Amino acid sequence: MIDLRSDTVTKPSTEMREAARDAEVGDDVYGEDPTINELEARTAEILGTEDALFVPSGTMGNQIAGRIHTERGEELLCERESHIYKWELAGLAQHAEVQPRTVEAGPRGAITPEQVHDGYVEADGHRPGTGALAMENTHNSRGGIALTSEEIAAAAEAAHELGVTVHLDGARLFNAAAAQDCSAADFVEPVDTVMCCLSKGLGAPVGSMLAGPEELIEEAHRVRKLFGGGMRQAGMIAAPGLEALANRERLREDHRRADRLADGLASVDGLTVDDPDTNIVLVHTDRPAEAVLEDCEAEGVLGVPFAEQTIRFCTHWDVDDSDIDHAIEGVERAI
């Protein structure tokens, strides 16, 4: 079975398993786990931030950011298809007690400065006020689109002019950096906080990072505890994250294979394929996506429905060139 459902299905490498086994550990709630401390320092160095915090999941990282950037009852501005709004169980309403205000940012998912100004709400006797702006790079629901650092900076500047803080959901931030041939820090410099996952294309079994100024990360540490994310000898799950950070450059291989997959599927009658920016391939079908996926699974290929007639395939480090060839053949047989 060739599993192209998501890059979250990656299995940890031998080096990651050995790192977990041999990790030096301590009580992280007391700040005494040396492996977590090393991971946080290394992440901050890579992203160019003052500090970073290890969290169990990207969703928790985003939800912590929503909490520390807003006051109860405010609004948070975000893109209509963004993960923090669409796929996190209305966490902003439950955890931060804020109201999302969505922006339709078009096929790229890039919020413009004009949309920031149009979506901004000034607090008064009737309106709650805008507390934060959240952006996403790469944009999952838009097909792994890699926004440019200029697009991020323009929207962030507009928000800051209005006194609004900015969070970047960078679950696949390093994919964006690979696609744009730049440093991940280029995307982070204009924003206040960023979340990036270690457990997707980088291959770690668990964990994400929330990074930003020391003062905000100190508050994030408190909120992580509130959300049940206080961990003890967690260096055993942080150690694979250090190994994962060394895998940033190999994400280009996933992108190359996504291009190869897209090219192969585009030649199949009944399919229309978007050109991938990164490691996500969106395939539009003549039949219902669920029915097509059932036939694909029978042919040894797994994907996920993304709309009524759209399928997502996602490349990752457990998929090699021969797997891509077999996947193309399997989908063609299914169609």
Coordinates of C-alpha atoms in Angstrom, one line a residue:
M1 CA 0.0 0.0 0.0
I2 CA 1.4 3.4 -1.0
D3 CA 0.2 5.8 1.6
L4 CA -0.2 9.3 0.2
R5 CA -2.8 10.5 2.6
S6 CA -0.5 12.9 4.5
D7 CA 3.1 13.6 5.4
T8 CA 2.0 12.9 9.0
V9 CA 2.2 9.2 8.3
T10 CA 6.0 9.2 8.2
K11 CA 7.8 6.6 10.3
P12 CA 10.7 7.8 12.5
S13 CA 14.1 6.9 11.2
T14 CA 16.6 4.6 12.9
E15 CA 18.5 7.6 14.0
M16 CA 15.4 9.1 15.6
R17 CA 14.7 5.9 17.4
E18 CA 18.2 5.8 18.8
A19 CA 18.1 9.4 19.7
A20 CA 14.9 8.8 21.7
R21 CA 16.4 5.8 23.5
D22 CA 19.6 7.7 24.4
A23 CA 18.2 11.1 25.2
E24 CA 19.3 12.9 28.3
V25 CA 16.2 13.8 30.2
G26 CA 14.9 15.8 33.2
D27 CA 11.7 17.4 34.4
D28 CA 10.6 19.8 31.7
V29 CA 8.0 21.5 33.9
Y30 CA 10.9 22.6 36.0
G31 CA 12.8 23.5 32.9
E32 CA 15.3 20.8 33.6
D33 CA 15.1 18.6 30.5
P34 CA 18.4 19.3 28.6
T35 CA 17.2 17.7 25.4
I36 CA 14.1 19.9 25.2
N37 CA 16.2 22.9 26.2
E38 CA 18.5 22.1 23.3
L39 CA 15.7 21.7 20.8
E40 CA 14.1 25.0 21.8
A41 CA 17.4 26.8 21.5
R42 CA 18.2 25.2 18.2
T43 CA 14.7 26.1 16.8
A44 CA 15.0 29.7 17.9
E45 CA 18.4 29.9 16.2
I46 CA 17.1 28.5 12.9
L47 CA 14.0 30.8 13.0
G48 CA 15.8 33.9 14.2
T49 CA 13.6 34.3 17.3
E50 CA 14.5 35.0 20.9
D51 CA 12.9 31.9 22.3
A52 CA 10.9 28.7 21.4
L53 CA 8.6 26.3 23.1
F54 CA 8.2 22.5 22.5
V55 CA 4.5 21.6 22.3
P56 CA 2.9 18.1 21.6
S57 CA 1.1 19.2 18.4
G58 CA 0.8 22.0 15.9
T59 CA -2.8 22.5 16.9
M60 CA -1.8 23.1 20.5
G61 CA 0.8 25.6 19.2
N62 CA -1.8 27.5 17.2
Q63 CA -4.3 27.5 20.1
I64 CA -1.7 28.7 22.5
A65 CA -0.9 31.5 20.1
G66 CA -4.6 32.4 19.8
R67 CA -4.8 32.7 23.6
I68 CA -1.6 34.8 24.1
H69 CA -2.4 37.2 21.3
T70 CA -6.0 38.1 22.2
E71 CA -8.2 39.2 25.0
R72 CA -11.4 37.3 25.7
G73 CA -14.2 38.5 23.4
E74 CA -12.0 39.9 20.7
E75 CA -11.9 38.9 17.1
L76 CA -9.1 37.0 15.3
L77 CA -8.7 37.7 11.6
C78 CA -7.8 34.6 9.4
E79 CA -8.2 33.1 6.0
R80 CA -11.5 31.2 5.3
E81 CA -9.8 27.9 4.5
S82 CA -7.0 28.2 7.2
H83 CA -6.3 25.3 9.4
I84 CA -6.6 27.3 12.6
Y85 CA -10.2 28.1 11.6
K86 CA -11.3 25.0 9.7
W87 CA -9.7 22.0 11.2
E88 CA -9.1 22.8 15.0
L89 CA -12.6 22.0 16.4
A90 CA -13.5 25.7 16.9
G91 CA -10.6 25.9 19.4
L92 CA -10.3 29.6 19.1
A93 CA -13.8 30.0 20.5
Q94 CA -13.3 27.4 23.2
H95 CA -9.7 28.1 24.4
A96 CA -9.2 31.8 23.7
E97 CA -12.9 32.7 23.7
V98 CA -12.4 34.9 20.6
Q99 CA -14.5 35.2 17.5
P100 CA -12.8 34.4 14.2
R101 CA -13.4 36.8 11.3
T102 CA -12.6 35.2 8.1
V103 CA -11.2 36.6 4.9
E104 CA -11.6 35.0 1.4
A105 CA -8.1 35.3 0.2
G106 CA -8.5 33.6 -3.2
P107 CA -6.7 30.5 -4.6
R108 CA -3.3 31.3 -3.0
G109 CA -4.6 32.0 0.4
A110 CA -2.5 35.1 0.8
I111 CA -4.2 37.8 2.8
T112 CA -3.5 41.2 1.4
P113 CA -2.9 44.5 3.3
E114 CA -6.2 45.8 1.9
Q115 CA -8.1 42.8 3.3
V116 CA -6.4 43.3 6.7
H117 CA -7.7 46.9 6.8
D118 CA -11.1 45.8 5.5
G119 CA -11.4 43.0 8.1
Y120 CA -10.1 45.1 11.0
V121 CA -12.7 46.0 13.7
E122 CA -12.1 48.8 16.0
A123 CA -13.4 48.2 19.5
D124 CA -16.3 50.3 20.7
G125 CA -19.6 50.0 22.6
H126 CA -21.0 47.6 20.0
R127 CA -18.0 45.8 18.4
P128 CA -15.4 43.6 20.0
G129 CA -12.2 44.8 18.3
T130 CA -9.6 42.8 16.3
G131 CA -6.9 41.3 18.5
A132 CA -4.8 39.3 16.1
L133 CA -4.1 38.2 12.6
A134 CA -3.3 34.5 11.7
M135 CA -1.8 33.4 8.4
E136 CA -0.7 30.0 7.2
N137 CA 2.4 28.9 5.2
T138 CA 2.3 26.6 3.4
H139 CA -1.5 26.8 3.0
N140 CA -2.8 23.3 3.4
S141 CA -6.4 23.7 2.1
R142 CA -5.2 25.7 -0.9
G143 CA -3.0 22.8 -2.0
G144 CA 0.2 23.4 -0.2
I145 CA 0.7 26.9 -1.7
A146 CA 4.0 28.5 -0.5
L147 CA 3.4 32.1 0.2
T148 CA 6.3 34.4 -0.4
S149 CA 8.0 36.3 2.4
E150 CA 6.9 39.5 0.8
E151 CA 3.2 38.4 1.0
I152 CA 3.6 37.6 4.7
A153 CA 5.5 40.8 5.4
A154 CA 2.9 43.0 3.6
A155 CA 0.0 41.6 5.6
A156 CA 1.9 41.7 8.9
E157 CA 2.9 45.3 8.3
A158 CA -0.7 46.3 7.8
A159 CA -1.7 44.5 10.9
H160 CA 1.0 46.1 13.0
E161 CA 0.0 49.5 11.7
L162 CA -3.4 48.8 13.3
G163 CA -1.9 47.6 16.6
V164 CA -2.8 44.0 15.8
T165 CA -0.3 41.1 16.5
V166 CA 0.4 38.4 14.0
H167 CA 0.7 34.6 14.3
L168 CA 2.0 32.4 11.4
D169 CA 0.8 28.8 11.3
G170 CA 3.9 27.4 9.7
A171 CA 3.0 23.7 10.1
R172 CA 4.9 23.2 6.8
L173 CA 7.1 26.3 7.1
F174 CA 10.2 24.5 5.9
N175 CA 8.4 23.3 2.8
A176 CA 7.6 26.9 2.1
A177 CA 11.3 27.8 2.6
A178 CA 12.4 25.0 0.3
A179 CA 9.9 26.0 -2.4
Q180 CA 10.8 29.7 -2.3
D181 CA 14.5 28.9 -2.0
C182 CA 14.9 31.1 1.1
S183 CA 15.4 30.8 4.8
A184 CA 12.5 30.0 7.1
A185 CA 13.6 33.0 9.2
D186 CA 12.6 35.2 6.2
F187 CA 9.0 34.3 6.8
V188 CA 9.3 34.7 10.6
E189 CA 10.9 38.1 10.8
P190 CA 7.8 40.1 10.1
V191 CA 5.5 38.2 12.5
D192 CA 5.1 38.0 16.3
T193 CA 4.9 34.2 16.7
V194 CA 5.3 31.2 14.5
M195 CA 4.4 27.5 14.9
C196 CA 6.2 24.9 12.9
C197 CA 5.8 21.1 12.9
L198 CA 8.5 18.6 13.4
S199 CA 6.2 15.6 12.7
K200 CA 5.3 16.1 9.0
G201 CA 7.8 16.2 6.2
L202 CA 10.7 16.4 8.7
G203 CA 9.7 13.0 10.0
A204 CA 9.7 13.2 13.8
P205 CA 7.1 11.0 15.5
V206 CA 5.6 13.8 17.5
G207 CA 5.9 17.5 18.4
S208 CA 5.8 21.1 17.1
M209 CA 7.5 24.3 18.1
L210 CA 6.1 27.7 18.9
A211 CA 8.6 30.5 18.6
G212 CA 8.7 34.2 19.2
P213 CA 9.9 36.9 21.6
E214 CA 11.0 35.8 25.1
E215 CA 8.1 37.6 26.8
L216 CA 5.4 35.9 24.6
I217 CA 7.0 32.5 24.9
E218 CA 7.1 32.8 28.7
E219 CA 3.4 33.4 28.6
A220 CA 3.0 30.5 26.1
H221 CA 4.7 28.3 28.6
R222 CA 2.0 29.1 31.2
V223 CA -0.8 28.5 28.7
R224 CA 0.8 25.2 27.6
K225 CA 0.5 24.1 31.2
L226 CA -3.1 25.3 31.3
F227 CA -3.9 23.3 28.2
G228 CA -2.5 20.1 29.7
G229 CA 0.8 20.3 27.8
G230 CA 3.2 20.3 30.8
M231 CA 5.5 17.4 30.2
R232 CA 8.1 15.7 32.4
Q233 CA 11.0 13.6 31.0
A234 CA 9.9 14.6 27.5
G235 CA 13.4 14.7 26.1
M236 CA 12.7 11.2 24.7
I237 CA 10.2 12.7 22.3
A238 CA 12.2 15.9 21.8
A239 CA 15.4 14.1 20.7
P240 CA 13.9 12.9 17.4
G241 CA 12.9 16.5 16.8
L242 CA 16.5 17.5 16.8
E243 CA 17.2 14.9 14.2
A244 CA 14.1 16.2 12.2
L245 CA 15.5 19.7 12.0
A246 CA 18.5 18.3 10.1
N247 CA 16.1 17.0 7.4
R248 CA 15.0 20.5 6.1
E249 CA 16.9 20.3 2.8
R250 CA 15.5 16.9 1.8
L251 CA 12.0 18.4 1.6
R252 CA 13.0 19.3 -2.0
E253 CA 12.9 15.6 -2.8
D254 CA 9.3 15.5 -1.7
H255 CA 8.5 18.5 -3.9
R256 CA 10.2 16.9 -6.9
R257 CA 8.2 13.7 -6.4
A258 CA 5.0 15.7 -6.1
D259 CA 5.8 17.3 -9.4
R260 CA 6.4 13.8 -10.9
L261 CA 3.1 12.5 -9.4
A262 CA 1.2 15.5 -10.8
D263 CA 2.6 15.1 -14.2
G264 CA 1.8 11.4 -14.3
L265 CA -1.8 11.8 -13.1
A266 CA -2.4 14.8 -15.4
S267 CA -2.2 12.3 -18.3
V268 CA -5.0 10.1 -16.9
D269 CA -8.4 10.7 -18.6
G270 CA -11.0 11.9 -16.1
L271 CA -8.5 13.8 -13.9
T272 CA -7.4 17.4 -13.7
V273 CA -4.4 18.2 -11.6
D274 CA -3.2 21.4 -10.0
D275 CA 0.5 22.2 -10.4
P276 CA 1.9 21.6 -6.9
D277 CA 3.9 24.2 -5.1
T278 CA 5.3 21.8 -2.5
N279 CA 4.5 18.3 -1.5
I280 CA 0.7 18.4 -1.8
V281 CA -1.0 17.4 -5.1
L282 CA -4.7 18.2 -5.6
V283 CA -6.5 16.1 -8.1
H284 CA -10.0 16.9 -9.4
T285 CA -12.1 14.0 -10.6
D286 CA -15.2 13.4 -12.8
R287 CA -16.7 11.1 -10.1
P288 CA -17.2 11.7 -6.4
A289 CA -13.8 11.7 -4.6
E290 CA -14.9 9.1 -2.1
A291 CA -15.8 6.6 -4.8
V292 CA -12.5 7.2 -6.7
L293 CA -10.5 6.7 -3.5
E294 CA -12.2 3.4 -2.8
D295 CA -11.1 2.2 -6.2
C296 CA -7.6 3.7 -5.6
E297 CA -7.3 1.8 -2.3
A298 CA -8.2 -1.4 -4.1
E299 CA -5.3 -0.7 -6.4
G300 CA -2.9 -0.1 -3.5
V301 CA -2.9 3.7 -3.3
L302 CA -4.3 5.9 -0.4
G303 CA -5.3 9.5 -0.5
V304 CA -7.9 11.7 1.2
P305 CA -11.0 13.5 0.0
F306 CA -10.5 17.3 -0.1
A307 CA -13.8 18.3 -1.6
E308 CA -16.7 16.5 -3.3
Q309 CA -14.7 15.9 -6.4
T310 CA -11.1 16.7 -5.2
I311 CA -8.5 14.3 -3.8
R312 CA -5.3 15.2 -2.0
F313 CA -2.2 13.2 -2.4
C314 CA 0.8 14.1 -0.2
T315 CA 4.4 13.0 -0.8
H316 CA 6.9 12.4 2.1
W317 CA 10.1 10.6 3.0
D318 CA 8.5 7.1 3.1
V319 CA 7.7 7.4 -0.6
D320 CA 10.4 6.9 -3.2
D321 CA 10.5 7.3 -7.0
S322 CA 9.3 3.8 -7.6
D323 CA 6.4 4.3 -5.2
I324 CA 5.4 7.4 -7.3
D325 CA 5.5 5.3 -10.5
H326 CA 3.4 2.6 -8.9
A327 CA 0.9 5.2 -7.5
I328 CA 0.4 6.7 -11.0
E329 CA -0.2 3.2 -12.4
G330 CA -2.6 2.3 -9.5
V331 CA -4.6 5.5 -9.9
E332 CA -4.8 5.0 -13.7
R333 CA -6.2 1.5 -13.2
A334 CA -8.7 2.8 -10.6
I335 CA -9.9 5.5 -13.0

